[in-house]
Amino acid sequence: QVRWSIQAMKPNSEYKLPLRCDMVLAGDQTLVFQLQSNGEVNLQTKISTTVEAIADLELSVVEPQAPAPVGTPVVYEIHVVNRGSKAAENVRVLAQFSEGIEPLRIEGHPGRIVPGQALFEELTQIPPKQTVTLKVICQASKNGVHRFRAAVQSPTSQEDLLEEGSTRFVGGPKGQK
């Protein structure tokens, strides 16, 4: 409930009052406005709206600082944020790596490693305004610029997300490129 007090209004005048609402429940919602005065004026109106809640996922990857050392484990940190007002459900996350760099293990959620990929088990849900952080620990076997790709999919989100990047690795055995 919001109340304003207006001391006086001239006849045929208009008074605008700002009102900003954040709807927190999905479905049909009604706003009721009522005006009462000492002169016994009593007016009421209603505005109805349908609020649709959505899951709005955002993907970002924090890659190791380059140049990264060959033969030493480095961490790729995957952040999945639900900016929406509805839980994101059945979220699938995977990370893929180019030749010359292999995932060793994952942290933050169960999953499995296959050659060149880290496949996380499906996240049942990411609540609204929450972030999930997943880590892929990798090791490069040779010098060079190695590419990565992170992908996120959820049937409750409006789009599939993809982020790609590259990291330069140096310091391998002499003659190795």
mmCIF file of N, CA and C in Angstrom, residues 16-112:
data_model
loop_
_atom_site.group_PDB
_atom_site.id
_atom_site.type_symbol
_atom_site.label_atom_id
_atom_site.label_comp_id
_atom_site.label_asym_id
_atom_site.label_seq_id
_atom_site.Cartn_x
_atom_site.Cartn_y
_atom_site.Cartn_z
ATOM 1 N N LYS A 16 -0.003 14.318 -11.321
ATOM 2 C CA LYS A 16 0.625 13.047 -11.677
ATOM 3 C C LYS A 16 1.506 12.574 -10.537
ATOM 4 N N LEU A 17 1.339 11.313 -10.189
ATOM 5 C CA LEU A 17 2.128 10.704 -9.127
ATOM 6 C C LEU A 17 2.910 9.526 -9.709
ATOM 7 N N PRO A 18 4.210 9.526 -9.560
ATOM 8 C CA PRO A 18 4.999 8.410 -10.114
ATOM 9 C C PRO A 18 4.854 7.153 -9.248
ATOM 10 N N LEU A 19 4.764 6.020 -9.914
ATOM 11 C CA LEU A 19 4.678 4.748 -9.200
ATOM 12 C C LEU A 19 5.396 3.701 -10.036
ATOM 13 N N ARG A 20 6.394 3.100 -9.455
ATOM 14 C CA ARG A 20 7.141 2.032 -10.131
ATOM 15 C C ARG A 20 6.942 0.767 -9.316
ATOM 16 N N CYS A 21 6.570 -0.306 -9.994
ATOM 17 C CA CYS A 21 6.321 -1.575 -9.318
ATOM 18 C C CYS A 21 7.229 -2.654 -9.885
ATOM 19 N N ASP A 22 7.746 -3.477 -9.025
ATOM 20 C CA ASP A 22 8.426 -4.698 -9.436
ATOM 21 C C ASP A 22 7.484 -5.841 -9.094
ATOM 22 N N MET A 23 6.988 -6.479 -10.110
ATOM 23 C CA MET A 23 6.079 -7.599 -9.902
ATOM 24 C C MET A 23 6.908 -8.826 -9.539
ATOM 25 N N VAL A 24 6.599 -9.454 -8.425
ATOM 26 C CA VAL A 24 7.392 -10.578 -7.950
ATOM 27 C C VAL A 24 6.685 -11.924 -8.096
ATOM 28 N N LEU A 25 5.433 -11.910 -8.492
ATOM 29 C CA LEU A 25 4.684 -13.146 -8.699
ATOM 30 C C LEU A 25 4.206 -13.224 -10.136
ATOM 31 N N ALA A 26 4.377 -14.380 -10.732
ATOM 32 C CA ALA A 26 3.878 -14.584 -12.085
ATOM 33 C C ALA A 26 2.364 -14.791 -12.041
ATOM 34 N N GLY A 27 1.710 -14.508 -13.165
ATOM 35 C CA GLY A 27 0.267 -14.708 -13.266
ATOM 36 C C GLY A 27 -0.474 -13.392 -13.342
ATOM 37 N N ASP A 28 -1.804 -13.456 -13.214
ATOM 38 C CA ASP A 28 -2.639 -12.265 -13.281
ATOM 39 C C ASP A 28 -2.507 -11.467 -11.990
ATOM 40 N N GLN A 29 -2.232 -10.174 -12.130
ATOM 41 C CA GLN A 29 -2.065 -9.276 -10.988
ATOM 42 C C GLN A 29 -2.940 -8.044 -11.188
ATOM 43 N N THR A 30 -3.459 -7.513 -10.108
ATOM 44 C CA THR A 30 -4.326 -6.339 -10.174
ATOM 45 C C THR A 30 -3.807 -5.261 -9.235
ATOM 46 N N LEU A 31 -3.744 -4.036 -9.767
ATOM 47 C CA LEU A 31 -3.416 -2.867 -8.950
ATOM 48 C C LEU A 31 -4.705 -2.082 -8.749
ATOM 49 N N VAL A 32 -4.977 -1.714 -7.522
ATOM 50 C CA VAL A 32 -6.188 -0.960 -7.199
ATOM 51 C C VAL A 32 -5.775 0.438 -6.749
ATOM 52 N N PHE A 33 -6.388 1.458 -7.370
ATOM 53 C CA PHE A 33 -6.126 2.855 -7.017
ATOM 54 C C PHE A 33 -7.404 3.450 -6.455
ATOM 55 N N GLN A 34 -7.251 4.171 -5.350
ATOM 56 C CA GLN A 34 -8.416 4.755 -4.695
ATOM 57 C C GLN A 34 -8.102 6.192 -4.304
ATOM 58 N N LEU A 35 -9.068 7.082 -4.499
ATOM 59 C CA LEU A 35 -8.932 8.480 -4.131
ATOM 60 C C LEU A 35 -10.032 8.831 -3.145
ATOM 61 N N GLN A 36 -9.636 9.429 -2.039
ATOM 62 C CA GLN A 36 -10.608 9.898 -1.051
ATOM 63 C C GLN A 36 -10.269 11.332 -0.700
ATOM 64 N N SER A 37 -11.303 12.119 -0.466
ATOM 65 C CA SER A 37 -11.061 13.507 -0.083
ATOM 66 C C SER A 37 -11.968 13.880 1.077
ATOM 67 N N ASN A 38 -11.632 15.021 1.707
ATOM 68 C CA ASN A 38 -12.469 15.519 2.797
ATOM 69 C C ASN A 38 -13.831 15.966 2.279
ATOM 70 N N GLY A 39 -13.897 16.303 0.976
ATOM 71 C CA GLY A 39 -15.160 16.716 0.369
ATOM 72 C C GLY A 39 -16.026 15.525 -0.024
ATOM 73 N N GLU A 40 -15.702 14.375 0.481
ATOM 74 C CA GLU A 40 -16.453 13.141 0.287
ATOM 75 C C GLU A 40 -16.419 12.614 -1.140
ATOM 76 N N VAL A 41 -15.385 12.963 -1.897
ATOM 77 C CA VAL A 41 -15.175 12.347 -3.206
ATOM 78 C C VAL A 41 -14.518 11.001 -2.951
ATOM 79 N N ASN A 42 -15.029 9.962 -3.572
ATOM 80 C CA ASN A 42 -14.486 8.631 -3.381
ATOM 81 C C ASN A 42 -14.463 7.920 -4.737
ATOM 82 N N LEU A 43 -13.278 7.805 -5.308
ATOM 83 C CA LEU A 43 -13.132 7.196 -6.628
ATOM 84 C C LEU A 43 -12.218 5.977 -6.524
ATOM 85 N N GLN A 44 -12.453 4.992 -7.402
ATOM 86 C CA GLN A 44 -11.609 3.804 -7.421
ATOM 87 C C GLN A 44 -11.493 3.294 -8.846
ATOM 88 N N THR A 45 -10.301 2.793 -9.179
ATOM 89 C CA THR A 45 -10.091 2.153 -10.479
ATOM 90 C C THR A 45 -9.119 1.004 -10.292
ATOM 91 N N LYS A 46 -9.170 0.056 -11.234
ATOM 92 C CA LYS A 46 -8.285 -1.107 -11.173
ATOM 93 C C LYS A 46 -7.558 -1.252 -12.511
ATOM 94 N N ILE A 47 -6.335 -1.705 -12.423
ATOM 95 C CA ILE A 47 -5.557 -2.037 -13.604
ATOM 96 C C ILE A 47 -5.097 -3.475 -13.437
ATOM 97 N N SER A 48 -5.380 -4.306 -14.426
ATOM 98 C CA SER A 48 -4.955 -5.707 -14.381
ATOM 99 C C SER A 48 -3.870 -5.949 -15.417
ATOM 100 N N THR A 49 -2.956 -6.824 -15.062
ATOM 101 C CA THR A 49 -1.876 -7.182 -15.978
ATOM 102 C C THR A 49 -1.514 -8.642 -15.754
ATOM 103 N N THR A 50 -0.918 -9.237 -16.748
ATOM 104 C CA THR A 50 -0.415 -10.596 -16.616
ATOM 105 C C THR A 50 1.106 -10.525 -16.573
ATOM 106 N N VAL A 51 1.670 -11.058 -15.508
ATOM 107 C CA VAL A 51 3.117 -11.038 -15.314
ATOM 108 C C VAL A 51 3.672 -12.389 -15.759
ATOM 109 N N GLU A 52 4.618 -12.334 -16.694
ATOM 110 C CA GLU A 52 5.278 -13.549 -17.145
ATOM 111 C C GLU A 52 6.673 -13.599 -16.551
ATOM 112 N N ALA A 53 6.961 -14.674 -15.845
ATOM 113 C CA ALA A 53 8.291 -14.858 -15.274
ATOM 114 C C ALA A 53 9.137 -15.642 -16.267
ATOM 115 N N ILE A 54 10.405 -15.251 -16.394
ATOM 116 C CA ILE A 54 11.313 -15.960 -17.291
ATOM 117 C C ILE A 54 12.635 -16.244 -16.588
ATOM 118 N N ALA A 55 13.316 -17.252 -17.082
ATOM 119 C CA ALA A 55 14.689 -17.504 -16.680
ATOM 120 C C ALA A 55 15.563 -16.791 -17.710
ATOM 121 N N ASP A 56 16.478 -15.974 -17.251
ATOM 122 C CA ASP A 56 17.336 -15.195 -18.136
ATOM 123 C C ASP A 56 18.786 -15.505 -17.769
ATOM 124 N N LEU A 57 19.374 -16.450 -18.475
ATOM 125 C CA LEU A 57 20.722 -16.887 -18.145
ATOM 126 C C LEU A 57 21.784 -16.033 -18.818
ATOM 127 N N GLU A 58 22.903 -15.880 -18.122
ATOM 128 C CA GLU A 58 24.069 -15.177 -18.651
ATOM 129 C C GLU A 58 25.283 -16.066 -18.389
ATOM 130 N N LEU A 59 26.158 -16.166 -19.379
ATOM 131 C CA LEU A 59 27.352 -16.994 -19.291
ATOM 132 C C LEU A 59 28.594 -16.119 -19.375
ATOM 133 N N SER A 60 29.551 -16.381 -18.496
ATOM 134 C CA SER A 60 30.864 -15.737 -18.612
ATOM 135 C C SER A 60 31.930 -16.743 -18.191
ATOM 136 N N VAL A 61 33.118 -16.600 -18.766
ATOM 137 C CA VAL A 61 34.237 -17.486 -18.454
ATOM 138 C C VAL A 61 35.424 -16.641 -18.040
ATOM 139 N N VAL A 62 36.013 -17.005 -16.920
ATOM 140 C CA VAL A 62 37.261 -16.380 -16.482
ATOM 141 C C VAL A 62 38.361 -17.363 -16.848
ATOM 142 N N GLU A 63 39.215 -16.959 -17.777
ATOM 143 C CA GLU A 63 40.273 -17.844 -18.248
ATOM 144 C C GLU A 63 41.569 -17.540 -17.505
ATOM 145 N N PRO A 64 42.529 -18.477 -17.562
ATOM 146 C CA PRO A 64 43.793 -18.227 -16.875
ATOM 147 C C PRO A 64 44.534 -17.041 -17.493
ATOM 148 N N GLN A 65 45.341 -16.400 -16.684
ATOM 149 C CA GLN A 65 46.133 -15.273 -17.173
ATOM 150 C C GLN A 65 47.182 -15.786 -18.158
ATOM 151 N N ALA A 66 47.279 -15.115 -19.278
ATOM 152 C CA ALA A 66 48.248 -15.529 -20.298
ATOM 153 C C ALA A 66 49.508 -14.674 -20.186
ATOM 154 N N PRO A 67 50.655 -15.183 -20.528
ATOM 155 C CA PRO A 67 50.845 -16.548 -20.990
ATOM 156 C C PRO A 67 50.802 -17.521 -19.811
ATOM 157 N N ALA A 68 50.149 -18.657 -20.045
ATOM 158 C CA ALA A 68 50.029 -19.689 -19.019
ATOM 159 C C ALA A 68 51.128 -20.722 -19.244
ATOM 160 N N PRO A 69 51.586 -21.368 -18.182
ATOM 161 C CA PRO A 69 52.696 -22.315 -18.318
ATOM 162 C C PRO A 69 52.243 -23.686 -18.849
ATOM 163 N N VAL A 70 52.957 -24.196 -19.844
ATOM 164 C CA VAL A 70 52.714 -25.545 -20.350
ATOM 165 C C VAL A 70 53.057 -26.528 -19.236
ATOM 166 N N GLY A 71 52.243 -27.577 -19.091
ATOM 167 C CA GLY A 71 52.528 -28.633 -18.118
ATOM 168 C C GLY A 71 52.092 -28.340 -16.700
ATOM 169 N N THR A 72 51.515 -27.161 -16.477
ATOM 170 C CA THR A 72 51.041 -26.783 -15.141
ATOM 171 C C THR A 72 49.518 -26.631 -15.189
ATOM 172 N N PRO A 73 48.793 -27.203 -14.234
ATOM 173 C CA PRO A 73 47.328 -27.061 -14.242
ATOM 174 C C PRO A 73 46.893 -25.594 -14.136
ATOM 175 N N VAL A 74 45.890 -25.248 -14.925
ATOM 176 C CA VAL A 74 45.289 -23.912 -14.899
ATOM 177 C C VAL A 74 43.773 -24.079 -14.773
ATOM 178 N N VAL A 75 43.101 -23.003 -14.365
ATOM 179 C CA VAL A 75 41.669 -23.076 -14.090
ATOM 180 C C VAL A 75 40.890 -22.184 -15.050
ATOM 181 N N TYR A 76 39.863 -22.754 -15.657
ATOM 182 C CA TYR A 76 38.852 -22.011 -16.404
ATOM 183 C C TYR A 76 37.619 -21.999 -15.522
ATOM 184 N N GLU A 77 37.152 -20.807 -15.177
ATOM 185 C CA GLU A 77 36.013 -20.649 -14.268
ATOM 186 C C GLU A 77 34.790 -20.227 -15.077
ATOM 187 N N ILE A 78 33.745 -21.034 -15.018
ATOM 188 C CA ILE A 78 32.510 -20.779 -15.770
ATOM 189 C C ILE A 78 31.452 -20.263 -14.801
ATOM 190 N N HIS A 79 30.897 -19.085 -15.108
ATOM 191 C CA HIS A 79 29.848 -18.491 -14.277
ATOM 192 C C HIS A 79 28.543 -18.498 -15.070
ATOM 193 N N VAL A 80 27.501 -19.078 -14.481
ATOM 194 C CA VAL A 80 26.169 -19.069 -15.087
ATOM 195 C C VAL A 80 25.263 -18.336 -14.110
ATOM 196 N N VAL A 81 24.730 -17.182 -14.547
ATOM 197 C CA VAL A 81 23.894 -16.331 -13.707
ATOM 198 C C VAL A 81 22.462 -16.384 -14.234
ATOM 199 N N ASN A 82 21.510 -16.562 -13.324
ATOM 200 C CA ASN A 82 20.098 -16.450 -13.701
ATOM 201 C C ASN A 82 19.635 -15.057 -13.308
ATOM 202 N N ARG A 83 19.540 -14.170 -14.298
ATOM 203 C CA ARG A 83 19.112 -12.786 -14.053
ATOM 204 C C ARG A 83 17.593 -12.673 -14.053
ATOM 205 N N GLY A 84 16.909 -13.754 -14.330
ATOM 206 C CA GLY A 84 15.452 -13.721 -14.474
ATOM 207 C C GLY A 84 14.696 -13.785 -13.168
ATOM 208 N N SER A 85 13.370 -13.891 -13.301
ATOM 209 C CA SER A 85 12.481 -13.934 -12.141
ATOM 210 C C SER A 85 11.910 -15.324 -11.931
ATOM 211 N N LYS A 86 12.378 -16.298 -12.703
ATOM 212 C CA LYS A 86 11.918 -17.676 -12.618
ATOM 213 C C LYS A 86 13.151 -18.575 -12.603
ATOM 214 N N ALA A 87 13.069 -19.701 -11.900
ATOM 215 C CA ALA A 87 14.198 -20.628 -11.860
ATOM 216 C C ALA A 87 14.487 -21.176 -13.251
ATOM 217 N N ALA A 88 15.763 -21.258 -13.573
ATOM 218 C CA ALA A 88 16.184 -21.929 -14.801
ATOM 219 C C ALA A 88 16.300 -23.412 -14.460
ATOM 220 N N GLU A 89 15.680 -24.252 -15.265
ATOM 221 C CA GLU A 89 15.648 -25.681 -14.961
ATOM 222 C C GLU A 89 16.390 -26.484 -16.014
ATOM 223 N N ASN A 90 16.888 -27.645 -15.571
ATOM 224 C CA ASN A 90 17.550 -28.601 -16.460
ATOM 225 C C ASN A 90 18.659 -27.924 -17.281
ATOM 226 N N VAL A 91 19.557 -27.248 -16.578
ATOM 227 C CA VAL A 91 20.628 -26.483 -17.223
ATOM 228 C C VAL A 91 21.804 -27.421 -17.526
ATOM 229 N N ARG A 92 22.202 -27.427 -18.797
ATOM 230 C CA ARG A 92 23.331 -28.239 -19.242
ATOM 231 C C ARG A 92 24.515 -27.328 -19.546
ATOM 232 N N VAL A 93 25.690 -27.711 -19.008
ATOM 233 C CA VAL A 93 26.909 -26.915 -19.197
ATOM 234 C C VAL A 93 28.010 -27.853 -19.681
ATOM 235 N N LEU A 94 28.729 -27.400 -20.699
ATOM 236 C CA LEU A 94 29.887 -28.164 -21.161
ATOM 237 C C LEU A 94 30.995 -27.204 -21.553
ATOM 238 N N ALA A 95 32.220 -27.721 -21.482
ATOM 239 C CA ALA A 95 33.392 -26.952 -21.902
ATOM 240 C C ALA A 95 34.189 -27.827 -22.862
ATOM 241 N N GLN A 96 34.621 -27.225 -23.959
ATOM 242 C CA GLN A 96 35.398 -27.944 -24.973
ATOM 243 C C GLN A 96 36.734 -27.241 -25.159
ATOM 244 N N PHE A 97 37.771 -28.040 -25.450
ATOM 245 C CA PHE A 97 39.124 -27.500 -25.585
ATOM 246 C C PHE A 97 39.762 -28.020 -26.855
ATOM 247 N N SER A 98 40.610 -27.179 -27.460
ATOM 248 C CA SER A 98 41.282 -27.556 -28.702
ATOM 249 C C SER A 98 42.415 -28.544 -28.425
ATOM 250 N N GLU A 99 42.979 -29.067 -29.510
ATOM 251 C CA GLU A 99 44.111 -29.977 -29.398
ATOM 252 C C GLU A 99 45.256 -29.262 -28.686
ATOM 253 N N GLY A 100 45.928 -29.977 -27.801
ATOM 254 C CA GLY A 100 47.061 -29.407 -27.075
ATOM 255 C C GLY A 100 46.743 -29.017 -25.648
ATOM 256 N N ILE A 101 45.461 -29.062 -25.271
ATOM 257 C CA ILE A 101 45.064 -28.782 -23.885
ATOM 258 C C ILE A 101 43.950 -29.758 -23.514
ATOM 259 N N GLU A 102 44.092 -30.346 -22.339
ATOM 260 C CA GLU A 102 43.108 -31.340 -21.894
ATOM 261 C C GLU A 102 42.593 -31.007 -20.497
ATOM 262 N N PRO A 103 41.288 -31.188 -20.281
ATOM 263 C CA PRO A 103 40.746 -31.056 -18.931
ATOM 264 C C PRO A 103 41.229 -32.221 -18.065
ATOM 265 N N LEU A 104 41.584 -31.908 -16.806
ATOM 266 C CA LEU A 104 42.037 -32.921 -15.854
ATOM 267 C C LEU A 104 40.939 -33.305 -14.870
ATOM 268 N N ARG A 105 40.214 -32.270 -14.401
ATOM 269 C CA ARG A 105 39.132 -32.517 -13.432
ATOM 270 C C ARG A 105 38.184 -31.320 -13.432
ATOM 271 N N ILE A 106 37.029 -31.494 -12.785
ATOM 272 C CA ILE A 106 36.041 -30.423 -12.673
ATOM 273 C C ILE A 106 35.680 -30.219 -11.212
ATOM 274 N N GLU A 107 35.208 -29.020 -10.908
ATOM 275 C CA GLU A 107 34.771 -28.675 -9.549
ATOM 276 C C GLU A 107 33.492 -27.851 -9.640
ATOM 277 N N GLY A 108 32.705 -27.891 -8.591
ATOM 278 C CA GLY A 108 31.495 -27.073 -8.502
ATOM 279 C C GLY A 108 30.218 -27.844 -8.747
ATOM 280 N N HIS A 109 30.304 -28.950 -9.492
ATOM 281 C CA HIS A 109 29.136 -29.791 -9.778
ATOM 282 C C HIS A 109 29.656 -31.089 -10.393
ATOM 283 N N PRO A 110 28.990 -32.208 -10.135
ATOM 284 C CA PRO A 110 29.455 -33.475 -10.712
ATOM 285 C C PRO A 110 29.417 -33.456 -12.238
ATOM 286 N N GLY A 111 30.213 -34.306 -12.818
ATOM 287 C CA GLY A 111 30.258 -34.432 -14.269
ATOM 288 C C GLY A 111 31.329 -35.422 -14.650
ATOM 289 N N ARG A 112 31.720 -35.382 -15.906
ATOM 290 C CA ARG A 112 32.751 -36.303 -16.367
ATOM 291 C C ARG A 112 33.646 -35.614 -17.395
#
